Short mmCIF file of C-alpha atoms in Angstrom, two decimals:
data_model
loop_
_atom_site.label_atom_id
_atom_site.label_comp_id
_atom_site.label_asym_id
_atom_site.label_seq_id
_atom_site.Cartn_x
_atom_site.Cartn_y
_atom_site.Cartn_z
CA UNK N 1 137.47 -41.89 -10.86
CA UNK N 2 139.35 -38.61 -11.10
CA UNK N 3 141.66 -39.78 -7.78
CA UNK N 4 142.24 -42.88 -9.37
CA UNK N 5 143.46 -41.55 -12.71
CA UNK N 6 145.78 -39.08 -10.69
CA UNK N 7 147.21 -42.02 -8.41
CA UNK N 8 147.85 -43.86 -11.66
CA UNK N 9 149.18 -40.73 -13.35
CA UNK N 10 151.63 -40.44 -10.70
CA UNK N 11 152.81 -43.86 -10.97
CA UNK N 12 153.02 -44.00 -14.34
CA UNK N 13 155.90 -40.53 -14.31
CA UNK N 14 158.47 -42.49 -12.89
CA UNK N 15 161.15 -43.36 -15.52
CA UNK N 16 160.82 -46.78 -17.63
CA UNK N 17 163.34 -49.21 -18.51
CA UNK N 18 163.55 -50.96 -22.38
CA UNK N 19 163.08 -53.78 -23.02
CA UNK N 20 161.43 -57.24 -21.42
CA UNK N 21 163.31 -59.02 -18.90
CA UNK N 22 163.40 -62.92 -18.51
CA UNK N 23 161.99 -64.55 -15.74
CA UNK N 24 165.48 -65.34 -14.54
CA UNK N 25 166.19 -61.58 -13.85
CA UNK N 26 162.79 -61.30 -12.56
CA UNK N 27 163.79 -63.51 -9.97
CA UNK N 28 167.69 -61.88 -9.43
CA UNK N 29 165.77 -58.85 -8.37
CA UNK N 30 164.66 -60.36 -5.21
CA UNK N 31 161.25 -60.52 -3.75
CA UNK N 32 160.64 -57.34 -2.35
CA UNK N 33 161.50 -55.99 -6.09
CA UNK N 34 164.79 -55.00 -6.08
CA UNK N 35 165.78 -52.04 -8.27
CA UNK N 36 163.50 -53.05 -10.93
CA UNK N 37 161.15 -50.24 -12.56
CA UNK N 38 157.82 -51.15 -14.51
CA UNK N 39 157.80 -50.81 -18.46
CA UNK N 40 155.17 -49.00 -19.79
CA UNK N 41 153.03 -52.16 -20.95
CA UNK N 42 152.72 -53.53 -17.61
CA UNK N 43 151.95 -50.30 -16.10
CA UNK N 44 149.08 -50.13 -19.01
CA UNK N 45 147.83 -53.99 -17.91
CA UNK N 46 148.42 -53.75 -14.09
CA UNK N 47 147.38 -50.15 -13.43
CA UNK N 48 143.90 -50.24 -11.81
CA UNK N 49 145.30 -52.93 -9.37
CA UNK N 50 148.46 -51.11 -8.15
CA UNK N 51 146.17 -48.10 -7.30
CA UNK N 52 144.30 -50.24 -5.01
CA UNK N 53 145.10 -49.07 -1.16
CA UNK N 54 147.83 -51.62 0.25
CA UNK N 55 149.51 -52.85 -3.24
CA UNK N 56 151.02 -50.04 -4.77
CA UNK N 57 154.11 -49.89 -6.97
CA UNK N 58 156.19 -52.24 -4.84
CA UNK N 59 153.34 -54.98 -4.34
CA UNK N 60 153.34 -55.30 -8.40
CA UNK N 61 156.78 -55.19 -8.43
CA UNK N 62 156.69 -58.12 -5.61
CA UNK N 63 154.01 -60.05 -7.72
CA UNK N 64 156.07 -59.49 -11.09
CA UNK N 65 159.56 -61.15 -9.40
CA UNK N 66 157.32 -64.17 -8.23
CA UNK N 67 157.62 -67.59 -9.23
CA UNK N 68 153.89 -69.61 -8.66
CA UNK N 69 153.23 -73.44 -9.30
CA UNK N 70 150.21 -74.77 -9.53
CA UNK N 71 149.61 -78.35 -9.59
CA UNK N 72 146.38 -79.18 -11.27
CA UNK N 73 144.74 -77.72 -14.25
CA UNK N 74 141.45 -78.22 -14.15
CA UNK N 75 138.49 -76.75 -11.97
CA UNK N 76 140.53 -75.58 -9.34
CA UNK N 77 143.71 -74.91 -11.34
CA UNK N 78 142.01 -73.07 -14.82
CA UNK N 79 140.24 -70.15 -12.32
CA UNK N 80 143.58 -70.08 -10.38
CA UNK N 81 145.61 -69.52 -13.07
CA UNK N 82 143.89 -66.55 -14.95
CA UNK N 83 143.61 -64.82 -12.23
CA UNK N 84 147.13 -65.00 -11.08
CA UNK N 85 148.45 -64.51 -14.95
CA UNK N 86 146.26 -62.00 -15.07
CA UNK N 87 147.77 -60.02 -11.94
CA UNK N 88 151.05 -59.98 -13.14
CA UNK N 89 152.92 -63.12 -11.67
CA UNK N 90 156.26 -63.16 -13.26
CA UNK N 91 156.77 -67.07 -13.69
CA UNK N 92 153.83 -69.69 -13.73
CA UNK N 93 154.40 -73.08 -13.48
CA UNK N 94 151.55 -75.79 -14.81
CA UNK N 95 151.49 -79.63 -13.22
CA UNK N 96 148.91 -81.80 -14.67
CA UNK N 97 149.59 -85.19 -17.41
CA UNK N 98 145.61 -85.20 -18.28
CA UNK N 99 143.95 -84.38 -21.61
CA UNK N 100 141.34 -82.06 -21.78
CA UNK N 101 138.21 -83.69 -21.77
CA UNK N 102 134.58 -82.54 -22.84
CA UNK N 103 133.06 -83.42 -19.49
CA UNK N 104 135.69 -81.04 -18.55
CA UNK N 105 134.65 -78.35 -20.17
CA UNK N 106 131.51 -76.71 -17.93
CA UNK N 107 133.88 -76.19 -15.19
CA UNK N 108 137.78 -76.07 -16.18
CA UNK N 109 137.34 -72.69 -18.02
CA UNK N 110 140.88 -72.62 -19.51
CA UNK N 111 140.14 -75.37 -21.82
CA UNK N 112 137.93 -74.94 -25.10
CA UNK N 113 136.06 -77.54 -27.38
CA UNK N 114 138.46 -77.15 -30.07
CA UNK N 115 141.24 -78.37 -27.84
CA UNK N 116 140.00 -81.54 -26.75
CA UNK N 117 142.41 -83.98 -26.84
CA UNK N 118 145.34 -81.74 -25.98
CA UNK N 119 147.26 -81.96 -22.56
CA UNK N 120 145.75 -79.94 -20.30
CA UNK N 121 148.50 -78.25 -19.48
CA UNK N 122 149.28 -77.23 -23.18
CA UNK N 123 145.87 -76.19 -23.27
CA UNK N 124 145.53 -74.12 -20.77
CA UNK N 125 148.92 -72.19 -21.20
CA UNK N 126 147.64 -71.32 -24.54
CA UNK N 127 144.63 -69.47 -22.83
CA UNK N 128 146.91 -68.08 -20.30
CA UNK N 129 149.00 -66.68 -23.35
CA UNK N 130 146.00 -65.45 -24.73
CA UNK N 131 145.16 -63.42 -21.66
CA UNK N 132 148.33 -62.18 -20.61
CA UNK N 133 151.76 -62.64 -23.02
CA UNK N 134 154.05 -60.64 -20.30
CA UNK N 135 154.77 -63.86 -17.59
CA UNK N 136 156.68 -66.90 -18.55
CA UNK N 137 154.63 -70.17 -17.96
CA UNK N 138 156.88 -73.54 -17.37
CA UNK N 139 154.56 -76.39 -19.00
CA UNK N 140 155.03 -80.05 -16.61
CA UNK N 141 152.80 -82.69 -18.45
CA UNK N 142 152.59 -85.25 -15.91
CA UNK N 143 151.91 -86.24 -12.92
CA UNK N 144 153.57 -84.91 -9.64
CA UNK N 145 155.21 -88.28 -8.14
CA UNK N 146 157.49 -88.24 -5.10
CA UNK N 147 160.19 -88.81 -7.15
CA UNK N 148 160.13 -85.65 -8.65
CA UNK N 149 157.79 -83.28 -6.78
CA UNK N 150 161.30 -81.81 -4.89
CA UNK N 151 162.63 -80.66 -7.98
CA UNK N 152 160.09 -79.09 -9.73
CA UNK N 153 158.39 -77.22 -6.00
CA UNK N 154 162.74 -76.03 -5.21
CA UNK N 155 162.11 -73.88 -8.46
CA UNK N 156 159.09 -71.69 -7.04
CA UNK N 157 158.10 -69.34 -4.25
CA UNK N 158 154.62 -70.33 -3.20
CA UNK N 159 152.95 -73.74 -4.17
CA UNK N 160 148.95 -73.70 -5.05
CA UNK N 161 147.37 -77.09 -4.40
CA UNK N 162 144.51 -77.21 -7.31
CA UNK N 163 144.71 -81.08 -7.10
CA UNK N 164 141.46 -83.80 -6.45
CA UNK N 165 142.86 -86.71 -4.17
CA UNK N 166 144.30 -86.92 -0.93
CA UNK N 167 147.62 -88.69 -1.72
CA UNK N 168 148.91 -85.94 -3.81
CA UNK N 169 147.83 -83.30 -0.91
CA UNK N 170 149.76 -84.85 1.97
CA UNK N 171 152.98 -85.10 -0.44
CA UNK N 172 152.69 -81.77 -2.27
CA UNK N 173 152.27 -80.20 1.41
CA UNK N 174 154.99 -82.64 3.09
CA UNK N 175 157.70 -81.08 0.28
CA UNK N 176 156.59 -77.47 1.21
CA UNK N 177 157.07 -78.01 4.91
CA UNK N 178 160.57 -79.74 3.70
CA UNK N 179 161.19 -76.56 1.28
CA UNK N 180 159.77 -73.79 3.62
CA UNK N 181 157.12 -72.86 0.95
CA UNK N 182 153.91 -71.46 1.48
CA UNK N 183 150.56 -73.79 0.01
CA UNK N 184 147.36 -72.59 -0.60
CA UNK N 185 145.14 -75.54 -0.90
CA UNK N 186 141.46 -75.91 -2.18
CA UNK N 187 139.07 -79.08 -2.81
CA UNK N 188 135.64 -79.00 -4.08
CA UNK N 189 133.21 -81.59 -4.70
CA UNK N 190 129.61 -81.53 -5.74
CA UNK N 191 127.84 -78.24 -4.22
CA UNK N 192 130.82 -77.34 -1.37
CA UNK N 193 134.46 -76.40 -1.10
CA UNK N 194 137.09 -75.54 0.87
CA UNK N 195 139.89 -73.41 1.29
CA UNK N 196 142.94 -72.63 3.87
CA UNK N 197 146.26 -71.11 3.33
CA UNK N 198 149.24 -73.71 4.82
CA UNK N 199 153.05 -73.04 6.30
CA UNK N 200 152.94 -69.34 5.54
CA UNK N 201 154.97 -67.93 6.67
CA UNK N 202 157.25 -70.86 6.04
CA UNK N 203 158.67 -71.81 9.15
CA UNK N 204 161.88 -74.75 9.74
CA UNK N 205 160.77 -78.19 10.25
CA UNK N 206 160.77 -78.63 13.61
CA UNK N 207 160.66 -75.35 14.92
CA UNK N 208 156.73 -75.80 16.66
CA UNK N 209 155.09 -73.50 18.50
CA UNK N 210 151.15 -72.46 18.22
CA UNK N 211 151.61 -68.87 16.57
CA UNK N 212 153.53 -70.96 13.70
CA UNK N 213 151.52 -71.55 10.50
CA UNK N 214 150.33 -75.46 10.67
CA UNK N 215 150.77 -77.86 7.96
CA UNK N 216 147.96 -80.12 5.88
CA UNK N 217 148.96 -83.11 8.33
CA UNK N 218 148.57 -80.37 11.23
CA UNK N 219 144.81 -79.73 9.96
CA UNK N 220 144.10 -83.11 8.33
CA UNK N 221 145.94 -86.01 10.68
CA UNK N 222 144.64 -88.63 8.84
CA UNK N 223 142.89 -89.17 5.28
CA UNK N 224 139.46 -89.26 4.94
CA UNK N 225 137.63 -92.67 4.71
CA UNK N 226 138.57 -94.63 1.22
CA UNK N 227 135.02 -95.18 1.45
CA UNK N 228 134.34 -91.33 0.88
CA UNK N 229 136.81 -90.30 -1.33
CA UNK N 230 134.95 -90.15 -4.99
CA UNK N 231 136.16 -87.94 -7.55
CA UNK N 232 134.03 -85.45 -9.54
CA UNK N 233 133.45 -87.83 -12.44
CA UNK N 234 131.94 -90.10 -9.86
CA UNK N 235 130.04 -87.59 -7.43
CA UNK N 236 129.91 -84.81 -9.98
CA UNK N 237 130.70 -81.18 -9.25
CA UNK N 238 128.72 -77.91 -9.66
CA UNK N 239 130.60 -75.64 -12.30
CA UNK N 240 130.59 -72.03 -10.20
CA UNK N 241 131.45 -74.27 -6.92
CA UNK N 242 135.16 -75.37 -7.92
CA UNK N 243 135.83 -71.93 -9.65
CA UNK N 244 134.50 -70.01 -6.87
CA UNK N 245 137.31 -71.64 -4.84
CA UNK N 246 140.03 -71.55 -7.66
CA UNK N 247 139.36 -67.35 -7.63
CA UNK N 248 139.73 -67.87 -3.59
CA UNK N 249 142.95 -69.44 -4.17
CA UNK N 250 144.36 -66.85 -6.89
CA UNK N 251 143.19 -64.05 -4.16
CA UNK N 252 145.00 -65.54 -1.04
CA UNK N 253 148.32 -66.47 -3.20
CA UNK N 254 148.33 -62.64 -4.44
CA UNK N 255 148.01 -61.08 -0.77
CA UNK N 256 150.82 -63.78 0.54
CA UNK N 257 153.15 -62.35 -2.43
CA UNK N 258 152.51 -59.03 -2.68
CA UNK N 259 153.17 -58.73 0.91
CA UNK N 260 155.90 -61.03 1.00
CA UNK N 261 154.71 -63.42 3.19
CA UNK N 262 156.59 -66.46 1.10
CA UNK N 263 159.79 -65.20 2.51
CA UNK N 264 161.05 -67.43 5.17
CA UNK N 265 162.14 -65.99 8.72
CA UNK N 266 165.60 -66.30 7.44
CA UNK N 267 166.18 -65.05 4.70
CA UNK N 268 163.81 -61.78 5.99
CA UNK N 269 166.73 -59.26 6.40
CA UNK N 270 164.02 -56.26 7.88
CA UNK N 271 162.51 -58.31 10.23
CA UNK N 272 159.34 -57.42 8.87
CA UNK N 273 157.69 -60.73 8.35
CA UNK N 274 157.92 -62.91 11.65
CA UNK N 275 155.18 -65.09 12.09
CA UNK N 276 154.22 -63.42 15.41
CA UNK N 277 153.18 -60.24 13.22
CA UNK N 278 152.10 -61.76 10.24
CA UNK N 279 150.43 -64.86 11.04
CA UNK N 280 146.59 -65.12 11.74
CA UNK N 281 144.15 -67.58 13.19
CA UNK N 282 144.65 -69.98 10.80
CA UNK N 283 140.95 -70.49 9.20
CA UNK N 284 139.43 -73.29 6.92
CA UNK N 285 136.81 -71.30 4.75
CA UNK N 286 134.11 -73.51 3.63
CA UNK N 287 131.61 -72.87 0.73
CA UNK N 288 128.15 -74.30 0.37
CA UNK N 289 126.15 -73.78 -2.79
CA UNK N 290 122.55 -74.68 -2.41
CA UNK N 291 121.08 -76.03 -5.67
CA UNK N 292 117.52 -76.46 -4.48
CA UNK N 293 116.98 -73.62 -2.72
CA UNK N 294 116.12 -70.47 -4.86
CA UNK N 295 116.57 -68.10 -2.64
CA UNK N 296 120.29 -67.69 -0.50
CA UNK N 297 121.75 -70.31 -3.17
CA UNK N 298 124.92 -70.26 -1.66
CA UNK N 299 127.00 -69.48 2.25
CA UNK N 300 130.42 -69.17 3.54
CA UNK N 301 131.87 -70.79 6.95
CA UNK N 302 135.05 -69.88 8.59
CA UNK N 303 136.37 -72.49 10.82
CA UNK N 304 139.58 -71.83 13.17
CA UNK N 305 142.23 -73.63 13.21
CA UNK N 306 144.96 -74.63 15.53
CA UNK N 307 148.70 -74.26 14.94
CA UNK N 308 151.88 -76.35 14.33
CA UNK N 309 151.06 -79.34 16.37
CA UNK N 310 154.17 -80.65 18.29
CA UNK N 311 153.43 -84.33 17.40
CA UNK N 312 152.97 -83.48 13.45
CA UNK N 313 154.41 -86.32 11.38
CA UNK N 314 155.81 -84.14 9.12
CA UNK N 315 156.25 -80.29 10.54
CA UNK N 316 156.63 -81.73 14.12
CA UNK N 317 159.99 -81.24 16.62
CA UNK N 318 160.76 -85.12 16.72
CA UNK N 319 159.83 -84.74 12.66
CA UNK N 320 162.14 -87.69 10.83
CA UNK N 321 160.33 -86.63 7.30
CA UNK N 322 163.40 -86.22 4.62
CA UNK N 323 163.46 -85.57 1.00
CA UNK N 324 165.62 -88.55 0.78
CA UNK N 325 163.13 -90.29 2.42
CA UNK N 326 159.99 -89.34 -0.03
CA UNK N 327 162.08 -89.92 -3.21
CA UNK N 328 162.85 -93.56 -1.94
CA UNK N 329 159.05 -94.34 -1.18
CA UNK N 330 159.20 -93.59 2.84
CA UNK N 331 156.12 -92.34 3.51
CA UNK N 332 153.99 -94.58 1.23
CA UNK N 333 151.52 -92.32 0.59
CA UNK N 334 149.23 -95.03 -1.86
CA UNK N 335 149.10 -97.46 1.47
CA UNK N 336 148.85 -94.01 4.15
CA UNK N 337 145.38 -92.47 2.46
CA UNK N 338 144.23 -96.63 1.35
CA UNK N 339 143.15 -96.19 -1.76
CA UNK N 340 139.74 -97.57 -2.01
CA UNK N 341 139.63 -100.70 -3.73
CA UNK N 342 136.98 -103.53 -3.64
CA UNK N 343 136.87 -105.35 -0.24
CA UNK N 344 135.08 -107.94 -1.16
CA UNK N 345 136.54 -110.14 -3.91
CA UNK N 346 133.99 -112.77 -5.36
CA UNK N 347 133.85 -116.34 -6.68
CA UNK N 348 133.65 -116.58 -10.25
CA UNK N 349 130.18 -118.28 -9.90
CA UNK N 350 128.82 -115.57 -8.28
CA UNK N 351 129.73 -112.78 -11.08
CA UNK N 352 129.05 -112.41 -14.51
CA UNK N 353 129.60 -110.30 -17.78
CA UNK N 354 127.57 -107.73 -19.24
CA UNK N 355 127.90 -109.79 -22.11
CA UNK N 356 126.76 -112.93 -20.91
CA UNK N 357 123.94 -111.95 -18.79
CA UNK N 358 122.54 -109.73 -21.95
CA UNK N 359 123.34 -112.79 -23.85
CA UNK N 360 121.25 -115.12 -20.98
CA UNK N 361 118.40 -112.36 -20.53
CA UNK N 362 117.53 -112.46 -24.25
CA UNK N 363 117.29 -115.85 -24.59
CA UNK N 364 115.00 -116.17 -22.27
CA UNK N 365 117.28 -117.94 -19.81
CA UNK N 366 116.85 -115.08 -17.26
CA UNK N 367 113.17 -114.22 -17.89
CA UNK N 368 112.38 -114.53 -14.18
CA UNK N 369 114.97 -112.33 -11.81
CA UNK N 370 115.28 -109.42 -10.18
CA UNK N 371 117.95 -106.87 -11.30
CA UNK N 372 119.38 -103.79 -8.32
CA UNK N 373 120.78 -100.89 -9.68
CA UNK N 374 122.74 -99.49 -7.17
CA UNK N 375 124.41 -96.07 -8.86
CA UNK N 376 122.60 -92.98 -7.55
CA UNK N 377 119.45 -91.52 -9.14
CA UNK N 378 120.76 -88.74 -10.72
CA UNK N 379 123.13 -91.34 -12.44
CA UNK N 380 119.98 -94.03 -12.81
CA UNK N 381 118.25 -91.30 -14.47
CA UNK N 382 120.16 -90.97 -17.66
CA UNK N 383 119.66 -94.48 -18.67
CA UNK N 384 119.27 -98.23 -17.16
CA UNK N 385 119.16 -101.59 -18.43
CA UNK N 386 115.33 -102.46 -18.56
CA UNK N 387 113.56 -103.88 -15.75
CA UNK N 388 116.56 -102.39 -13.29
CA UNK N 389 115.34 -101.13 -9.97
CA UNK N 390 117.13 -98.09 -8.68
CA UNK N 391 118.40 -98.66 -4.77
CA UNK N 392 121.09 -96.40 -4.35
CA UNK N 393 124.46 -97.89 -2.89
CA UNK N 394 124.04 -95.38 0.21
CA UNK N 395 120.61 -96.00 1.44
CA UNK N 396 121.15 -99.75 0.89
CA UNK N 397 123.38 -100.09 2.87
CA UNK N 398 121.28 -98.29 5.36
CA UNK N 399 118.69 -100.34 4.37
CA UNK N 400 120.83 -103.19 5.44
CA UNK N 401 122.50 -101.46 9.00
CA UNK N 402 118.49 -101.36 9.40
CA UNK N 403 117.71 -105.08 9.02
CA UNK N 404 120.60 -105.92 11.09
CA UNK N 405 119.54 -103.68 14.12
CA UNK N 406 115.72 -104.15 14.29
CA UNK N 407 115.49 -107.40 13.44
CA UNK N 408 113.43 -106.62 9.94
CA UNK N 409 112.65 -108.95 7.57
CA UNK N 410 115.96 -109.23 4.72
CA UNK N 411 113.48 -109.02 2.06
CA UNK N 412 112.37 -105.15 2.68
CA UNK N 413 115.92 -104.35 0.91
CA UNK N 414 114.70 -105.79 -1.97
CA UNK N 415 112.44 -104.02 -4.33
CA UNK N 416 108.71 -104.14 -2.98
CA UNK N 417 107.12 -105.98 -6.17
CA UNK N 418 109.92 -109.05 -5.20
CA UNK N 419 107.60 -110.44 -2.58
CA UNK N 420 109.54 -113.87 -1.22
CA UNK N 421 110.38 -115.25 -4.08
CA UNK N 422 113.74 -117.15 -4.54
CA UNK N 423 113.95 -115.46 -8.12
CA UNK N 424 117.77 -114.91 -9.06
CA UNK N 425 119.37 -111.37 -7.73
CA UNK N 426 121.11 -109.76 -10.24
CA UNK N 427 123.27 -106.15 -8.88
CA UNK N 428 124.57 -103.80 -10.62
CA UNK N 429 126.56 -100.68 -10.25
CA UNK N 430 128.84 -97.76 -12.21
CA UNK N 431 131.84 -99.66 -12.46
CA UNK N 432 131.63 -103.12 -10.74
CA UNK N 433 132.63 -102.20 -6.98
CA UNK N 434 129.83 -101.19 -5.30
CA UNK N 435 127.77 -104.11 -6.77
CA UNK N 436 130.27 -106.70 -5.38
CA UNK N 437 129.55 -105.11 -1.87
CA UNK N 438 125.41 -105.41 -2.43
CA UNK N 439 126.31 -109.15 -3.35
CA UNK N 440 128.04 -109.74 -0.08
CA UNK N 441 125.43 -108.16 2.13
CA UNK N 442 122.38 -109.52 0.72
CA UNK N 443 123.93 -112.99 1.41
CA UNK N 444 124.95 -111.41 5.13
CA UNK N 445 121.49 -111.01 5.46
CA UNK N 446 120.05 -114.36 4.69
CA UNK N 447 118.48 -114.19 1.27
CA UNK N 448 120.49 -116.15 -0.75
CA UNK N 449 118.40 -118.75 1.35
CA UNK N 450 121.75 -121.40 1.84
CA UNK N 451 122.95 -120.81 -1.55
CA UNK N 452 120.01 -122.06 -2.96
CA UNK N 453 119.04 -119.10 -4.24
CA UNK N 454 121.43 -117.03 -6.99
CA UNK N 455 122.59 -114.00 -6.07
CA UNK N 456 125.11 -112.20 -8.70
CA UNK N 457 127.27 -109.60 -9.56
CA UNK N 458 127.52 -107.95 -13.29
CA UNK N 459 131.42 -107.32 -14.01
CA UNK N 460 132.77 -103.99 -14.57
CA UNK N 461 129.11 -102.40 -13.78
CA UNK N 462 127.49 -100.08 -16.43
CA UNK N 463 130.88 -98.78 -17.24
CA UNK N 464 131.20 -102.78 -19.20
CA UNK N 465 127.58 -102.66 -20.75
CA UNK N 466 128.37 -100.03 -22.86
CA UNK N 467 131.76 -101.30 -23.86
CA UNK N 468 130.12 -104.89 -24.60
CA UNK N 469 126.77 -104.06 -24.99
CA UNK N 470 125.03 -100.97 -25.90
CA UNK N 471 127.74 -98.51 -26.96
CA UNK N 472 125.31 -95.98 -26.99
CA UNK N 473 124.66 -96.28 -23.75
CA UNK N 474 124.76 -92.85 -21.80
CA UNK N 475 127.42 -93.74 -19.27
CA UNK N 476 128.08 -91.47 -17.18
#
């Protein structure tokens, strides 16, 4: 500890300036730090990370005259932020047009119970304020939309990606290849996450070559299946998961400024930061957390990846991506990542409300039927409507791809106590899609024996029951 104390010691001799600058001077000073000298209170807050070997004086300097965005506050973008406030970033910008929640609350850390309610963005700034008073944080309480996303990702030097669906990532990292700015982007779902650092350095549209830094359409050609892409209030998401890879984020966003690797080739006067010395294998780091295993509860993957690809719609030579273009709808990124929506869209006589089928069950109308559940056990488990059998939508439909292939009989995806009867099918899901699906296939399969037999959907799932039901129902 002595050596430490010294180094800081040392640091802290050189003379002060009065006074606190804005963010706009911050930013005059240039990224390398200018001329700028630290005031005593940030010397006081940032001390025990400038004497860390490789930051230094001019690193915190760097860090200080640094503008950061991040789009998304909540379990990706409350982690991220207090640990970049907390370094010393000069100017934080917050994206996000959601209220804070209390199912938020066991992961997005930067929220509280006593501001429920409040926009998340507002929310979080106040922690932020709480935690470190010295930066200036730009509140944005909506949504990024390609109409804007140019304007408000011009005004910053490195872009973190702290968002939950696809269409958002393609267009936050399309503007960044468009704006030469670096992206660090994250995802987590359930027990794993990911992680990889995007255009840095930022290199011209166009200009390809495999040392260059890729872009997300470079890593991620095409979206993943609508059928897979749930959020966390569907598939749920472990707490330590989505921060662990919010801290990752803050970490790789503080090397790539404090080194200035956010300065394009262009504008770098030394000739100290061309990609052919800075850049590295580009990697994907994926995180695993193991919830039923008490013993290595959690691992850490590195995948390479490759560079700029030469055909990339966006970062590619024969690239015809434009600002102009995103602002006036060209990509269409809804239609490009297809949305998942119900496929299957059924008669009238073949659904029903929550209402009416409580309304038909206790009068007796329904006493004889048979009623699927098709949410997922941990879901099931909270609550049910009574007499529901649990088939989760993803082994069904193996259940079905089974039938199909082997030749089974269709009545082994029904629940074993069904026998043959031609008793009326009931299905039910979370929120009225999945169930529609089940509907469809058991009549695929033959059991709705020529339409004799009644096979039926419950509208709007158990998401409806409680709304016209049972509104103490435990829907989660």
């Amino acid at each position: 500890m002595v050596g430490s104390e010294a180094i800081e010691a040392d640091l802290k001799s050189q003379p002060s300036i009065n006074g606190q600058e804005t963010a706009a001077k911050h930013q005059e000073s240039g990224a390398n730090g200018g001329s700028r000298r630290l005031q005593d209170e940030e010397f006081d807050r940032y001390s025990r990370q400038m004497i860390v070997p490789g930051m230094g004086k001019e690193g915190q300097l760097r860090l200080i005259n640094s503008r950061v965005l991040i789009i998304g506050a909540g379990g990706l973008g409350c982690p991220a932020a207090q640990y970049i406030a907390g370094a010393g970033i000069g100017t934080i910008g917050i994206v996000d047009g959601d209220v804070a929640e209390a199912s938020n609350l066991h992961r997005q850390v930067g929220h509280s119970t006593a501001r429920i309610g409040m926009k998340k963005v507002n929310s979080l700034i106040q922690h932020l304020e709480g935690l470190n008073p010295l930066p200036t944080y730009v509140p944005y309480p909506y949504q990024l939309t390609p109409q804007n996303a140019a304007d408000i990702i011009s005004q910053y030097d490195l872009v973190m990606d702290c968002t939950d669906n696809p269409i958002t990532r393609y267009l936050i990292s399309d503007i960044c290849v468009l704006l030469g700015k670096p992206l660090v982007s994250a995802a987590a779902v359930q027990k794993s996450g990911q992680l990889i650092v995007l255009n840095c350095p930022p290199t011209p549209q166009g200009l390809v070559d495999g040392k260059y830094a890729p872009c997300y359409r470079c890593c991620f050609r095409k979206p993943p299946p609508p059928s897979s892409m749930v959020s966390c209030g569907e598939a749920g998401i472990m707490g330590p998961v989505v921060g662990m890879m919010g801290v990752a984020q803050a970490g790789e966003a503080i090397k790539i400024l404090a080194s200035a690797l956010h300065i394009p080739p262009e504008a770098d006067t030394d000739n100290t930061n061309t990609p052919e010395r800075n850049l590295q294998q580009p990697t994907l780091l994926i995180y695993t957390y193991d919830l039923d295993s008490a013993v290595g509860p959690y691992s850490f993957r590195a995948l390479k990846m490759g560079g700029r690809k030469r055909n990339c719609f966006a970062c590619g030579e024969n690239s015809t991506l434009t600002l102009e273009g995103i602002k006036a709808g060209v990509p269409d990124y809804v239609q490009f990542c297809s949305v998942p929506t119900s496929s299957v869209n059924l008669p009238p006589e073949e659904r029903i409300t929550a209402a009416a089928y409580h309304l038909a069950k206790e009068s007796g109308e329904l006493s004889e039927h048979i009623l699927i559940d098709t949410r997922e056990k941990e879901h099931f488990s909270f609550g049910s409507i009574e007499g529901a059998v649990n088939t989760p939508f993803s082994k069904f439909l193996m259940k079905a791809a089974a039938i199909k292939r082997d030749g089974s009989p269709a009545s082994e995806i029904l629940p074993a106590e069904s026998g043959e009867s031609d008793k009326p099918i009931f299905v039910v899901c979370r929120t009225g899609i999945d169930s529609q699906e089940a509907v469809e296939k058991l009549k695929e399969l033959g059991l709705d024996n020529r339409g004799k037999r009644r096979i039926v959907d419950i509208m709007g799932g158990m998401k409806a029951w409680k709304e016209e039901v049972d509104p103490a129902f435990p829907y989660i």
